[in-house]
Structures are given as structure tokens and as C-alpha cells.
């Protein structure tokens, strides 16, 4: 009977839940100790402009290597950090580290790059976030428009009034904002025009099968066209193949991020990547062709 199955289902479910929470608690304890240690590092994934083939930005992504647990994926530890509140100090560290790196690259003579930093819901709701962001930019000596904060739709929609207020404050300070994983979060489109954002990041799930799925093509075309109408730029995440790239170019997407160009890289490797592409773009423009 259904009742019987329900009980069986529950019996199977409970130990899995138990294991999940035990693991989350273990991660929170370990993460607390990892704060401020070399276990935590940022890597940087290039964002490439489709029209020129040049690297125009970097997304900072957190990596955690624990001596016993090994490499723990952000999709696992970020939620644990979020629930425990650890995301607030952790996120502040990420922000400062990323801003400092952007300044270091500027000093090293790299072309202007936008540094994209992910902000979680708890961070975004933290009172004083705009002040913290301004303070970090001032102390590290980076222009506000070199920083782009990535927010998911959920972060913005959870409390749209509060979100508009925080975004206005960040916008007045000259910081850019993008909506991450766009298309997955049931945004109210009427709020989109109130949000002081400059970019939509088209979610990987629409990019994956774009080569041969007409529905995904239609969704991406609609997002690009809506973004244009609202004066926003678009970037696609998770681009892995030439075919996906060609399709996104056809749809008029502005920027590309994904394994097709590069995996997220350690700072040194990122710098080398930017310089190599710069040389390729110059060569190609001498020959009158695109460097993609
Ligand atoms: P996200 O912000 O949407 O970041 C993009 C994710 O896609 C990254 O996973 C990146 O490594 C991965 N990716 C990039 N290109 C490709 C590709 O071509 N194919 C595939 N399959 N994947 C690709 P990652 O680094 O594991 O991060 C996962 C999520 O964890 C991020 O999603 C973000 O939501 C969160 N996260 C990472 N670092 C931070 C951080 O410093 N703070 C906060 N709050 N969240 C972070
Ligand atoms: Mg992101
Ligand atoms: Mg994303
Ligand atoms: Mg994502």
C-alpha cells in the first residue's frame, strides 16, 4: 500500500538525511579551522568577449583542499558555510583577495579586467555590505567599476525591496552587478528593470544542449533579446564546445565563459593565459581574422 511504501521510503530516507547532516556539521567545523589558512585559495576563470576574442574579465571561484577530506566542492561547502553563517567572514576574505588580485594584475600591466565575485544570499543581506565593499576597494586601491558582484535570482527575489535598496547603494558606489545562473530562478521580470544590474549570466543548463535543442536555442535567443532591450549585456557560462560557441555567437551573446577557453586557473596561470590571448588577438587582427 501507499502507506507501506511511505514508511519504507522514510526508512531509506532518514539515514541519508542523517549522513548529510553529519557531513555538513563536519564540513562546518573543518571550514571554521580552514579560515585564513592556505587550505582556501581562489582560482580565476577567464571571461572572453566574443567580438574580439580578448579576455575582459575573471570570475573568482573558491577552492578548498582539506588535509584529510581532500578537495571539497564549492557546491557542497558553500551551502554549509551559508547555513552556519561562516559565509560572512569567508565571503569577506574572498572579496578582499579577489580585489587585491585585480589590483596586482593592473599593476603588472594586464589590460583592464572586470573581477567577478560571487555573493551568497546571507552575504547580500548582511547590513553594511555596501560599506564593506567600498572599504575593501579603497584599501586595496581598485576602481569600483572593476568589480562585478554576481547574485543569483534567489538572492534578489527573496526580499525584492531590500535587494533593490542594497543594489541602489552598491550602484551609487560604482560597483557593477550581474545576475548569475539566469533563467533557473523564476525571477519576476518586472523586478529586473528595477535591479541596478548590468549583465545576465545565462545558466549552463541552457548552454549544454544548445547545439541541437531548439527549445534551448529559443530560451537563449529570448534572454539575449530581452537583455538588449533592457540595456544589459549577456555572458554564457559552461561553454565547452566549438558548436556551442558558434550558436551563442549567432544568438548575439556578448561574452563566453567555460572550459572551451579555459578551466578556472591559479593566478599565475591566469595571467599567462591573458597574455597569450592578447598576442593571439593582435596577430589575428593583423591578419584581419578573429582570434576565437
Ligand atoms: P557559479 O558561480 O555559477 O560558477 C560557475 C561554475 O561552473 C564553477 O563551478 C565553474 O568551475 C564551473 N564551470 C565553468 N566552466 C564550466 C564548463 O565549461 N563546464 C562545466 N561543467 N562547468 C564549468 P565551481 O567553481 O565548482 O563553483 C560552483 C558554485 O559554487 C558557483 O557557481 C558558485 O555558486 C559557488 N561559489 C564558488 N566560489 C564561491 C565564492 O567565493 N562565494 C560564493 N558565495 N559562492 C561561490
Ligand atoms: Mg558565479
Ligand atoms: Mg553561474
Ligand atoms: Mg552555476
Coordinates of C-alpha atoms and ligand atoms in Angstrom, one line a residue:
X1 CA 0.0 0.0 0.0
X2 CA 0.9 3.6 -0.3
X3 CA 1.3 3.9 3.5
X4 CA 3.6 0.9 3.5
X5 CA 5.8 2.4 0.7
X6 CA 5.8 5.7 2.6
X7 CA 7.2 4.0 5.6
X8 CA 9.8 2.2 3.6
X9 CA 10.6 5.5 1.8
X10 CA 11.1 7.1 5.2
X11 CA 13.3 4.4 6.5
X12 CA 15.5 4.7 3.4
X13 CA 15.4 8.5 3.5
X14 CA 16.3 9.0 7.2
X15 CA 19.8 7.5 7.2
X16 CA 20.6 9.5 4.0
X17 CA 19.5 12.7 5.8
X18 CA 21.4 11.7 8.8
X19 CA 24.6 11.2 6.8
X20 CA 24.0 14.5 5.0
X21 CA 23.7 16.5 8.2
X22 CA 26.7 14.7 9.8
X23 CA 28.8 15.6 6.8
X24 CA 27.6 19.2 6.9
X25 CA 28.5 19.5 10.5
X26 CA 31.9 18.0 9.8
X27 CA 32.4 20.5 7.0
X28 CA 31.4 23.5 9.1
X29 CA 33.9 22.5 11.9
X30 CA 36.7 21.9 9.4
X31 CA 35.9 25.1 7.4
X32 CA 36.0 27.2 10.6
X33 CA 39.6 26.0 11.1
X34 CA 40.4 26.5 7.5
X35 CA 39.5 30.2 7.5
X36 CA 42.7 32.2 7.0
X37 CA 44.8 29.2 6.1
X38 CA 46.3 28.1 2.8
X39 CA 43.6 25.4 2.5
X40 CA 41.5 28.1 0.9
X41 CA 42.5 29.5 -2.4
X42 CA 40.9 31.4 -5.2
X43 CA 41.1 30.4 -8.8
X44 CA 40.1 32.6 -11.8
X45 CA 38.2 31.7 -14.9
X46 CA 38.6 33.9 -18.0
X47 CA 35.6 35.7 -19.5
X48 CA 36.1 36.3 -23.2
X49 CA 34.5 38.9 -25.4
X50 CA 33.0 37.3 -28.5
X51 CA 33.6 40.2 -30.8
X52 CA 37.3 40.5 -30.1
X53 CA 38.4 37.2 -28.6
X54 CA 40.1 39.1 -25.7
X55 CA 39.9 38.3 -22.1
X56 CA 37.8 41.0 -20.5
X57 CA 37.1 39.5 -17.1
X58 CA 37.7 36.9 -14.5
X59 CA 35.4 35.1 -12.2
X60 CA 36.9 34.3 -8.8
X61 CA 36.0 30.8 -7.6
X62 CA 36.8 29.4 -4.2
X63 CA 38.7 26.2 -3.8
X64 CA 39.1 24.2 -0.5
X65 CA 41.7 21.5 -0.1
X66 CA 41.5 19.9 3.4
X67 CA 44.4 17.7 4.6
X68 CA 42.1 14.7 5.3
X69 CA 38.9 15.4 3.4
X70 CA 40.7 16.3 0.3
X71 CA 39.3 18.7 -2.3
X72 CA 35.7 19.7 -1.2
X73 CA 33.5 21.1 -4.0
X74 CA 32.0 24.6 -3.6
X75 CA 28.6 23.2 -4.3
X76 CA 29.0 21.2 -1.1
X77 CA 30.8 23.6 1.3
X78 CA 29.2 26.9 0.2
X79 CA 25.8 25.8 1.4
X80 CA 27.3 24.6 4.7
X81 CA 29.1 27.9 5.1
X82 CA 25.8 29.7 4.3
X83 CA 23.7 27.8 6.9
X84 CA 26.3 28.2 9.6
X85 CA 26.9 31.9 9.0
X86 CA 30.6 31.2 8.2
X87 CA 29.9 32.6 4.7
X88 CA 30.1 36.1 6.1
X89 CA 33.8 36.0 7.1
X90 CA 34.6 33.6 4.3
X91 CA 32.9 35.9 1.7
X92 CA 34.7 38.9 3.1
X93 CA 38.0 37.1 2.6
X94 CA 37.1 36.1 -0.9
X95 CA 36.1 39.7 -1.8
X96 CA 39.4 41.2 -0.5
X97 CA 41.5 38.5 -2.1
X98 CA 39.9 38.9 -5.5
X99 CA 40.1 42.7 -5.4
X100 CA 43.7 42.5 -4.3
X101 CA 44.4 40.2 -7.2
X102 CA 42.7 42.5 -9.7
X103 CA 44.9 45.4 -8.4
X104 CA 48.0 43.2 -8.7
X105 CA 47.2 42.4 -12.3
X106 CA 46.6 46.0 -13.1
X107 CA 50.0 46.9 -11.6
X108 CA 51.5 44.1 -13.7
X109 CA 50.3 45.9 -16.8
X110 CA 47.5 43.5 -17.8
X111 CA 44.7 45.1 -19.8
X112 CA 41.7 46.3 -17.8
X113 CA 39.7 43.3 -16.4
X114 CA 36.5 43.0 -14.6
X115 CA 36.8 40.9 -11.4
X116 CA 33.6 39.0 -10.8
X117 CA 32.9 37.8 -7.3
X118 CA 30.0 35.5 -6.2
X119 CA 27.9 36.8 -3.3
X120 CA 25.7 34.4 -1.4
X121 CA 22.3 35.3 0.0
X122 CA 23.5 35.7 3.6
X123 CA 26.3 38.0 2.5
X124 CA 24.0 40.1 0.4
X125 CA 21.6 40.5 3.3
X126 CA 24.3 41.5 5.7
X127 CA 23.8 45.0 6.9
X128 CA 26.7 47.2 5.9
X129 CA 27.6 45.1 2.8
X130 CA 27.9 48.2 0.5
X131 CA 30.1 49.9 3.1
X132 CA 32.3 46.8 3.3
X133 CA 32.6 46.6 -0.4
X134 CA 33.6 50.3 -0.7
X135 CA 36.1 49.9 2.1
X136 CA 37.8 46.9 0.5
X137 CA 38.1 48.7 -2.8
X138 CA 39.5 51.8 -1.2
X139 CA 42.0 49.9 0.9
X140 CA 43.2 47.7 -2.0
X141 CA 43.2 50.6 -4.4
X142 CA 40.9 49.3 -7.1
X143 CA 38.3 51.4 -9.0
X144 CA 34.8 50.3 -8.2
X145 CA 33.8 49.6 -11.8
X146 CA 36.5 46.9 -12.0
X147 CA 34.4 44.8 -9.5
X148 CA 31.3 42.9 -10.6
X149 CA 29.2 41.1 -7.9
X150 CA 27.3 38.0 -9.0
X151 CA 24.0 37.5 -7.4
X152 CA 21.6 34.6 -8.1
X153 CA 18.0 35.3 -8.8
X154 CA 17.0 33.7 -5.5
X155 CA 19.2 36.2 -3.6
X156 CA 17.5 39.1 -5.3
X157 CA 13.9 37.7 -5.2
X158 CA 13.9 36.6 -1.6
X159 CA 13.4 40.1 -0.4
X160 CA 13.0 42.3 -3.6
X161 CA 12.6 45.5 -1.6
X162 CA 15.7 45.0 0.5
X163 CA 17.5 43.8 -2.7
X164 CA 16.6 47.0 -4.6
X165 CA 17.8 49.1 -1.7
X166 CA 21.2 47.2 -1.4
X167 CA 21.7 47.3 -5.2
X168 CA 21.0 51.0 -5.3
X169 CA 23.6 51.6 -2.7
X170 CA 26.2 49.4 -4.5
X171 CA 25.3 51.1 -7.8
X172 CA 25.8 54.5 -6.3
X173 CA 29.3 53.4 -5.2
X174 CA 30.1 52.5 -8.8
X175 CA 30.1 48.7 -8.4
X176 CA 28.7 46.5 -11.1
X177 CA 26.2 43.7 -10.6
X178 CA 25.3 40.6 -12.6
X179 CA 22.6 38.0 -12.2
X180 CA 24.2 34.6 -12.1
X181 CA 22.6 31.3 -13.3
X182 CA 20.0 33.4 -15.1
X183 CA 16.9 31.6 -16.2
X184 CA 16.8 29.0 -13.4
X185 CA 15.3 31.0 -10.6
X186 CA 11.9 32.2 -11.6
X187 CA 12.7 35.9 -11.5
X188 CA 9.8 38.3 -11.7
X189 CA 10.7 40.1 -14.9
X190 CA 9.2 43.3 -13.6
X191 CA 11.9 43.4 -10.9
X192 CA 14.6 43.0 -13.4
X193 CA 14.2 46.6 -14.6
X194 CA 14.4 47.9 -11.0
X195 CA 17.6 46.0 -10.3
X196 CA 20.7 48.0 -10.9
X197 CA 22.4 45.2 -12.8
X198 CA 24.5 45.4 -16.0
X199 CA 24.7 41.8 -17.0
X200 CA 22.8 38.5 -17.2
X201 CA 24.8 35.3 -16.9
X202 CA 22.9 32.7 -18.9
X203 CA 22.8 29.4 -17.0
X204 CA 24.9 26.5 -18.1
X205 CA 21.8 24.3 -18.3
X206 CA 20.6 26.3 -21.4
X207 CA 24.0 26.2 -23.0
X208 CA 24.7 22.5 -22.7
X209 CA 22.4 21.2 -25.5
X210 CA 22.1 24.5 -27.4
X211 CA 23.7 22.9 -30.4
X212 CA 20.8 20.6 -31.2
X213 CA 18.0 21.6 -28.8
X214 CA 15.6 24.2 -30.4
X215 CA 14.0 24.9 -27.1
X216 CA 17.3 25.9 -25.5
X217 CA 18.1 28.0 -28.6
X218 CA 14.7 29.8 -28.2
X219 CA 15.4 30.4 -24.5
X220 CA 18.9 31.8 -25.1
X221 CA 17.6 34.0 -28.0
X222 CA 14.8 35.3 -25.8
X223 CA 17.3 36.1 -22.9
X224 CA 19.7 37.9 -25.3
X225 CA 16.9 39.9 -26.9
X226 CA 15.4 40.9 -23.5
X227 CA 18.8 41.9 -22.2
X228 CA 19.4 44.1 -25.3
X229 CA 16.1 45.7 -24.7
X230 CA 16.9 46.4 -21.1
X231 CA 20.4 47.7 -22.0
X232 CA 22.1 44.7 -20.3
X233 CA 25.0 42.6 -21.6
X234 CA 25.0 38.8 -21.6
X235 CA 27.6 36.2 -20.8
X236 CA 27.1 32.4 -21.2
X237 CA 28.6 30.1 -18.6
X238 CA 29.6 26.5 -19.1
X239 CA 30.6 26.8 -22.8
X240 CA 32.6 23.7 -23.6
X241 CA 32.5 23.2 -27.4
X242 CA 33.0 25.0 -30.7
X243 CA 29.4 24.2 -31.6
X244 CA 28.0 25.9 -28.5
X245 CA 30.3 28.8 -29.2
X246 CA 29.1 29.2 -32.8
X247 CA 25.5 29.0 -31.7
X248 CA 25.9 31.6 -29.0
X249 CA 27.7 33.9 -31.4
X250 CA 24.8 33.5 -33.8
X251 CA 22.4 34.4 -31.0
X252 CA 24.3 37.6 -30.2
X253 CA 25.7 36.7 -26.8
X254 CA 28.4 39.2 -25.7
X255 CA 30.8 37.1 -23.6
X256 CA 31.7 33.5 -23.1
X257 CA 33.0 31.7 -20.0
X258 CA 33.7 28.0 -19.9
X259 CA 36.1 25.1 -20.5
X260 CA 36.2 25.8 -24.2
X261 CA 38.5 28.7 -23.4
X262 CA 39.8 27.7 -20.0
X263 CA 39.1 26.0 -16.7
X264 CA 39.4 28.2 -13.7
X265 CA 43.2 28.9 -13.2
X266 CA 45.6 29.8 -10.4
X267 CA 46.6 33.5 -10.6
X268 CA 49.9 32.9 -12.4
X269 CA 48.3 30.7 -15.0
X270 CA 45.5 33.2 -15.5
X271 CA 48.0 36.0 -16.2
X272 CA 49.9 33.8 -18.7
X273 CA 46.5 32.9 -20.4
X274 CA 45.6 36.6 -20.7
X275 CA 49.0 37.5 -22.2
X276 CA 48.9 34.6 -24.7
X277 CA 45.4 35.5 -25.9
X278 CA 46.4 39.1 -26.2
X279 CA 49.2 38.1 -28.5
X280 CA 46.8 35.8 -30.5
X281 CA 44.3 38.6 -30.8
X282 CA 47.0 41.1 -32.1
X283 CA 48.3 38.5 -34.6
X284 CA 44.7 37.8 -35.8
X285 CA 43.8 41.4 -36.2
X286 CA 47.0 42.0 -38.2
X287 CA 45.7 39.2 -40.5
X288 CA 42.1 40.6 -40.4
X289 CA 40.6 37.5 -38.8
X290 CA 39.0 36.8 -35.4
X291 CA 41.1 35.1 -32.7
X292 CA 38.3 32.8 -31.5
Ligands
LIG1 P1 28.8 29.7 -10.4 O1 29.0 31.0 -9.8 O2 27.7 29.5 -11.4 O3 30.2 29.3 -11.1 C1 30.3 28.6 -12.3 C2 30.7 27.1 -12.0 O4 30.8 26.4 -13.3 C3 32.1 26.9 -11.4 O5 32.0 25.8 -10.5 C4 32.9 26.6 -12.6 O6 34.1 26.0 -12.2 C5 32.0 25.8 -13.4 N1 32.3 25.8 -14.8 C6 32.9 26.8 -15.5 N2 33.0 26.5 -16.8 C7 32.5 25.3 -17.0 C8 32.3 24.4 -18.1 O7 32.6 24.7 -19.3 N3 31.7 23.2 -17.8 C9 31.3 22.8 -16.6 N4 30.7 21.6 -16.4 N5 31.4 23.6 -15.5 C10 32.0 24.8 -15.7 P2 32.6 25.7 -9.1 O8 33.9 26.5 -9.1 O9 32.6 24.3 -8.6 O10 31.6 26.6 -8.2 C11 30.3 26.1 -8.1 C12 29.4 27.2 -7.4 O11 29.8 27.5 -6.1 C13 29.5 28.5 -8.1 O12 28.6 28.5 -9.3 C14 29.0 29.5 -7.0 O13 27.6 29.5 -6.9 C15 29.6 28.8 -5.8 N6 30.9 29.5 -5.4 C16 32.1 29.3 -5.9 N7 33.0 30.1 -5.3 C17 32.2 30.9 -4.5 C18 32.5 32.0 -3.6 O14 33.7 32.5 -3.5 N8 31.5 32.6 -2.9 C19 30.2 32.2 -3.1 N9 29.2 32.7 -2.4 N10 29.9 31.1 -3.9 C20 30.9 30.5 -4.6
LIG2 MG1 29.1 32.8 -10.5
LIG3 MG1 26.8 30.7 -12.7
LIG4 MG1 26.1 27.9 -11.6

